[in-house]
Short mmCIF file of C-alpha atoms in Angstrom, two decimals:
data_model
loop_
_atom_site.label_atom_id
_atom_site.label_comp_id
_atom_site.label_asym_id
_atom_site.label_seq_id
_atom_site.Cartn_x
_atom_site.Cartn_y
_atom_site.Cartn_z
CA ALA P 1 119.64 57.14 20.25
CA PRO P 2 118.98 60.88 20.46
CA ILE P 3 115.46 61.81 21.55
CA PHE P 4 114.20 65.23 20.49
CA VAL P 5 111.29 66.77 22.40
CA ASP P 6 110.17 69.20 19.71
CA SER P 7 107.35 71.06 21.40
CA PRO P 8 107.69 74.31 23.35
CA LEU P 9 104.62 73.46 25.43
CA ALA P 10 105.98 69.97 26.22
CA THR P 11 109.26 71.57 27.24
CA ARG P 12 107.48 73.88 29.69
CA ALA P 13 105.40 70.99 31.04
CA SER P 14 108.52 68.84 31.50
CA GLU P 15 110.11 71.62 33.54
CA VAL P 16 107.08 71.63 35.85
CA PHE P 17 107.23 67.83 36.28
CA ALA P 18 110.98 67.96 36.97
CA LYS P 19 110.48 70.71 39.56
CA HIS P 20 107.90 68.60 41.43
CA ALA P 21 109.46 65.19 40.83
CA GLY P 22 109.93 64.71 44.56
CA GLU P 23 106.16 64.72 45.04
CA MET P 24 105.56 61.80 42.64
CA ALA P 25 106.11 58.08 42.89
CA ALA P 26 109.44 57.20 41.24
CA GLY P 27 109.96 60.92 40.70
CA GLU P 28 113.75 60.60 40.70
CA ARG P 29 113.57 58.20 37.77
CA LEU P 30 111.53 60.78 35.88
CA ARG P 31 114.03 63.54 36.68
CA ASP P 32 116.92 61.33 35.57
CA ALA P 33 115.13 60.57 32.30
CA LEU P 34 114.47 64.23 31.56
CA GLN P 35 118.12 65.05 32.24
CA ALA P 36 119.56 62.12 30.25
CA LYS P 37 122.29 63.17 27.83
CA GLN P 38 120.44 61.77 24.79
CA VAL P 39 117.28 63.81 25.52
CA ARG P 40 117.29 67.19 23.82
CA PHE P 41 114.64 69.88 24.10
CA THR P 42 114.28 72.17 21.10
CA GLU P 43 113.19 75.76 21.40
CA SER P 44 113.46 77.73 18.18
CA VAL P 45 111.98 77.04 14.77
CA GLU P 46 115.52 76.78 13.42
CA GLN P 47 116.34 73.99 15.88
CA SER P 48 113.16 72.18 14.86
CA LYS P 49 114.03 72.43 11.17
CA ALA P 50 117.56 71.19 11.86
CA ILE P 51 116.15 67.85 13.05
CA GLY P 52 114.95 67.25 9.50
CA ARG P 53 118.58 67.09 8.31
CA ILE P 54 119.39 64.10 10.53
CA ARG P 55 119.37 60.76 8.70
CA SER P 56 120.73 58.43 11.40
CA PHE P 57 118.28 56.74 13.80
CA HIS P 58 116.57 59.16 16.16
CA ILE P 59 113.25 59.68 17.96
CA ILE P 60 111.10 62.81 17.70
CA ILE P 61 108.39 63.62 20.23
CA ALA P 62 106.32 66.42 18.73
CA ALA P 63 102.92 68.07 19.07
CA SER P 64 100.14 68.81 18.59
CA GLY P 65 97.61 66.14 19.39
CA MET P 66 96.07 64.10 16.58
CA CYS P 67 98.55 65.67 14.10
CA GLU P 68 96.23 68.58 13.40
CA ALA P 69 98.71 71.41 13.89
CA GLY P 70 102.13 72.28 15.22
CA ARG P 71 105.60 70.96 14.49
CA ILE P 72 104.52 67.36 14.05
CA ARG P 73 103.10 68.20 10.62
CA HIS P 74 106.52 69.29 9.35
CA HIS P 75 108.10 66.07 10.60
CA LEU P 76 105.35 64.02 8.98
CA ARG P 77 105.95 65.75 5.68
CA ASN P 78 109.64 64.84 5.98
CA TRP P 79 109.11 61.22 7.01
CA LEU P 80 105.73 59.80 6.01
CA TRP P 81 106.96 58.88 2.54
CA ARG P 82 109.99 56.97 3.90
CA SER P 83 109.60 53.22 4.35
CA ASP P 84 112.26 53.18 7.10
CA ALA P 85 110.23 55.49 9.36
CA THR P 86 107.70 54.66 12.07
CA VAL P 87 104.95 57.03 13.21
CA LEU P 88 103.78 56.12 16.71
CA LEU P 89 100.43 57.69 17.55
CA VAL P 90 100.13 58.17 21.30
CA GLY P 91 96.64 58.43 22.68
CA TYR P 92 93.20 58.86 21.16
CA GLN P 93 92.75 60.03 17.56
CA ALA P 94 89.38 61.69 16.90
CA GLN P 95 87.41 61.07 13.72
CA GLY P 96 88.31 63.34 10.84
CA THR P 97 91.77 64.22 12.17
CA LEU P 98 94.99 63.46 10.31
CA GLY P 99 96.04 61.11 13.11
CA ARG P 100 92.84 59.07 12.74
CA ILE P 101 93.10 59.03 8.95
CA MET P 102 96.62 57.58 9.16
CA GLN P 103 95.62 55.15 11.89
CA ASP P 104 92.77 53.88 9.69
CA GLY P 105 95.28 52.94 7.00
CA ALA P 106 95.25 55.77 4.46
CA MET P 107 97.85 55.24 1.74
CA ARG P 108 97.92 58.94 0.81
CA VAL P 109 97.19 62.10 2.77
CA ARG P 110 96.96 65.81 2.10
CA LEU P 111 99.50 67.58 4.29
CA MET P 112 100.20 71.31 4.21
CA GLY P 113 98.77 71.57 0.71
CA GLU P 114 100.77 68.64 -0.65
CA GLU P 115 99.94 65.04 -1.47
CA VAL P 116 102.12 62.69 0.57
CA GLN P 117 102.40 58.94 0.03
CA VAL P 118 102.27 57.01 3.30
CA ARG P 119 105.08 54.46 3.29
CA ALA P 120 106.03 54.77 6.97
CA ARG P 121 104.79 52.19 9.46
CA ILE P 122 101.84 53.58 11.43
CA ARG P 123 101.56 52.26 14.99
CA ALA P 124 99.49 53.31 18.00
CA ILE P 125 99.53 53.03 21.80
CA ASP P 126 95.98 52.84 23.15
CA LEU P 127 96.63 52.95 26.91
CA TYR P 128 98.99 55.90 27.19
CA SER P 129 96.37 58.54 27.88
CA GLY P 130 96.29 60.06 31.35
CA HIS P 131 92.51 60.60 31.20
CA ALA P 132 90.29 58.74 33.63
CA ASP P 133 88.31 55.84 32.20
CA ALA P 134 84.64 55.04 32.89
CA PRO P 135 85.13 53.25 36.26
CA GLU P 136 87.36 56.07 37.53
CA LEU P 137 84.85 58.71 36.42
CA ALA P 138 82.05 56.80 38.16
CA ALA P 139 84.16 56.55 41.33
CA TRP P 140 84.87 60.30 41.16
CA LEU P 141 81.13 60.99 40.96
CA ALA P 142 80.35 58.54 43.77
CA ALA P 143 82.66 60.48 46.09
CA ARG P 144 80.67 63.65 45.40
CA GLN P 145 77.15 62.38 46.01
CA PRO P 146 74.57 63.73 46.39
CA ILE P 147 74.78 65.97 43.32
CA ALA P 148 72.06 68.60 43.27
CA GLY P 149 72.74 69.89 39.77
CA ASN P 150 73.47 68.17 36.48
CA VAL P 151 76.33 66.20 34.99
CA PHE P 152 77.18 67.29 31.45
CA LEU P 153 78.89 64.84 29.09
CA THR P 154 80.59 66.91 26.40
CA HIS P 155 83.84 65.21 25.45
CA GLY P 156 84.13 62.10 23.30
CA GLU P 157 82.53 60.32 20.37
CA LEU P 158 78.79 59.72 20.55
CA GLU P 159 79.10 55.98 21.12
CA ALA P 160 81.39 56.51 24.11
CA ILE P 161 79.19 59.27 25.54
CA ASP P 162 76.09 57.08 25.21
CA GLY P 163 77.90 54.23 26.96
CA LEU P 164 78.98 56.43 29.87
CA LYS P 165 75.50 57.92 30.14
CA ALA P 166 74.00 54.42 30.42
CA ARG P 167 76.56 53.47 33.07
CA LEU P 168 75.82 56.56 35.15
CA ALA P 169 72.07 55.98 34.86
CA ALA P 170 72.53 52.47 36.23
CA ASP P 171 74.91 53.49 39.04
CA PHE P 172 73.16 56.75 40.01
CA PRO P 173 69.44 56.59 39.10
CA ALA P 174 68.71 60.03 40.56
CA LEU P 175 71.53 61.73 38.66
CA ARG P 176 70.46 64.20 35.96
CA VAL P 177 72.78 63.61 32.99
CA VAL P 178 72.78 66.03 30.05
CA VAL P 179 74.40 65.39 26.65
CA PRO P 180 74.35 68.81 24.97
CA ALA P 181 74.73 69.30 21.24
CA LEU P 182 77.24 71.77 19.81
CA ASP P 183 76.17 75.38 20.55
CA ASP P 184 73.45 74.39 23.04
CA ALA P 185 73.17 76.88 25.91
CA PHE P 186 72.09 76.30 29.52
CA ALA P 187 71.33 78.50 32.50
CA LEU P 188 73.25 76.98 35.43
CA THR P 189 71.63 79.03 38.19
CA GLY P 190 69.35 76.82 40.21
CA ALA P 191 68.95 73.09 39.93
CA PRO P 192 68.48 71.45 37.57
CA ALA P 193 70.07 73.39 34.72
CA ARG P 194 67.68 74.92 32.22
CA GLN P 195 68.29 74.93 28.47
CA THR P 196 67.98 78.39 26.95
CA GLU P 197 67.49 79.61 23.41
CA ARG P 198 70.57 79.99 21.24
CA GLU P 199 71.73 83.53 20.56
CA ARG P 200 72.66 82.50 17.01
CA PRO P 201 72.05 79.49 14.73
CA ALA P 202 74.14 76.37 15.27
CA ARG P 203 77.37 76.40 13.29
CA ILE P 204 76.90 72.86 12.01
CA ALA P 205 74.30 70.12 12.28
CA PRO P 206 74.52 68.46 15.72
CA HIS P 207 75.15 64.99 14.26
CA SER P 208 78.14 66.31 12.27
CA ALA P 209 80.25 67.29 15.28
CA GLY P 210 83.29 65.08 15.76
CA ARG P 211 82.88 63.35 12.41
CA PRO P 212 84.60 63.62 9.01
CA ASP P 213 83.31 66.65 7.11
CA TRP P 214 83.60 68.28 3.68
CA HIS P 215 87.27 69.08 4.29
CA ASN P 216 87.98 65.34 4.42
CA ASP P 217 85.84 64.75 1.32
CA LEU P 218 87.67 67.51 -0.57
CA SER P 219 91.07 66.08 0.34
CA ARG P 220 90.01 62.62 -0.88
CA LEU P 221 88.62 64.10 -4.11
CA ILE P 222 91.87 65.97 -4.83
CA LEU P 223 93.88 62.80 -4.22
CA ASP P 224 91.58 60.82 -6.52
CA ILE P 225 91.84 63.45 -9.25
CA ASN P 226 95.63 63.37 -9.04
CA ASP P 227 95.60 59.58 -9.30
CA THR P 228 93.28 59.61 -12.31
CA VAL P 229 95.28 62.24 -14.17
CA ALA P 230 98.60 60.56 -13.37
CA GLY P 231 97.24 57.18 -14.48
CA ALA P 232 95.99 58.43 -17.86
CA ALA P 233 97.72 56.87 -20.86
CA ASP P 234 99.09 60.06 -22.41
CA GLU P 235 98.74 63.85 -22.61
CA ARG P 236 95.58 63.58 -24.69
CA ALA P 237 93.90 61.27 -22.18
CA ARG P 238 94.84 63.61 -19.35
CA GLY P 239 93.32 66.48 -21.27
CA VAL P 240 90.07 64.51 -21.66
CA VAL P 241 89.91 63.94 -17.89
CA LEU P 242 90.49 67.60 -17.13
CA ARG P 243 87.88 68.75 -19.67
CA ARG P 244 85.30 66.41 -18.14
CA LEU P 245 86.04 67.80 -14.70
CA ARG P 246 85.74 71.34 -16.01
CA ARG P 247 82.37 70.61 -17.63
CA ALA P 248 81.13 69.03 -14.40
CA LEU P 249 82.13 72.14 -12.44
CA GLU P 250 80.54 74.48 -14.97
CA ALA P 251 77.33 72.45 -14.94
CA ASP P 252 76.96 73.13 -11.20
#
């Protein structure tokens, strides 16, 4: 089956891996895979669009992560509504992203301004990520003891950050661990780091970072409105729904 790598950045990264294949375990197997006749790297937008005209079985590897931008969104618009398609989510999907919304079982999504019915099979691979896990991060820190400054935990959902913080506190009691909120500022000169005043107000409430926000609520509302209008018995009933919505908006 043809495999299309439809991501300019992935193409550049693959070239780097192929160039240094000799420095990796089983590097020749990787080089052979990248040079296989069924693997095709796209470059231009026209080549990317041309993939959408293929109806026989094929595999598309596209970016960006969590389906939030890039060429993957065009492919999703072409295939999400098809029951013979499979969307394989590779790696972590953060809350509020399109990838997470599909992974959580949404039957409809808003995509590029359009409502799309999800009929494709949604699957996920949990262990594909190349990021270190908690034991590896702890081992990395252990090799760098003693640490005079601070360790900042900034990446991940709050539950995961809290779990890693508790693990580090147990393994390294003297370690100063900081979990900053969005837009917090610190002076890193000297040890330990010192929190400073913000130059401007925080953009959003700290507890809202990394969670579904009003954009997600708006998308769900639009989908619900479309369902209600489409499910009305006739033109008159649809008009009643729309007038009620209009009055609600005017009342605010």
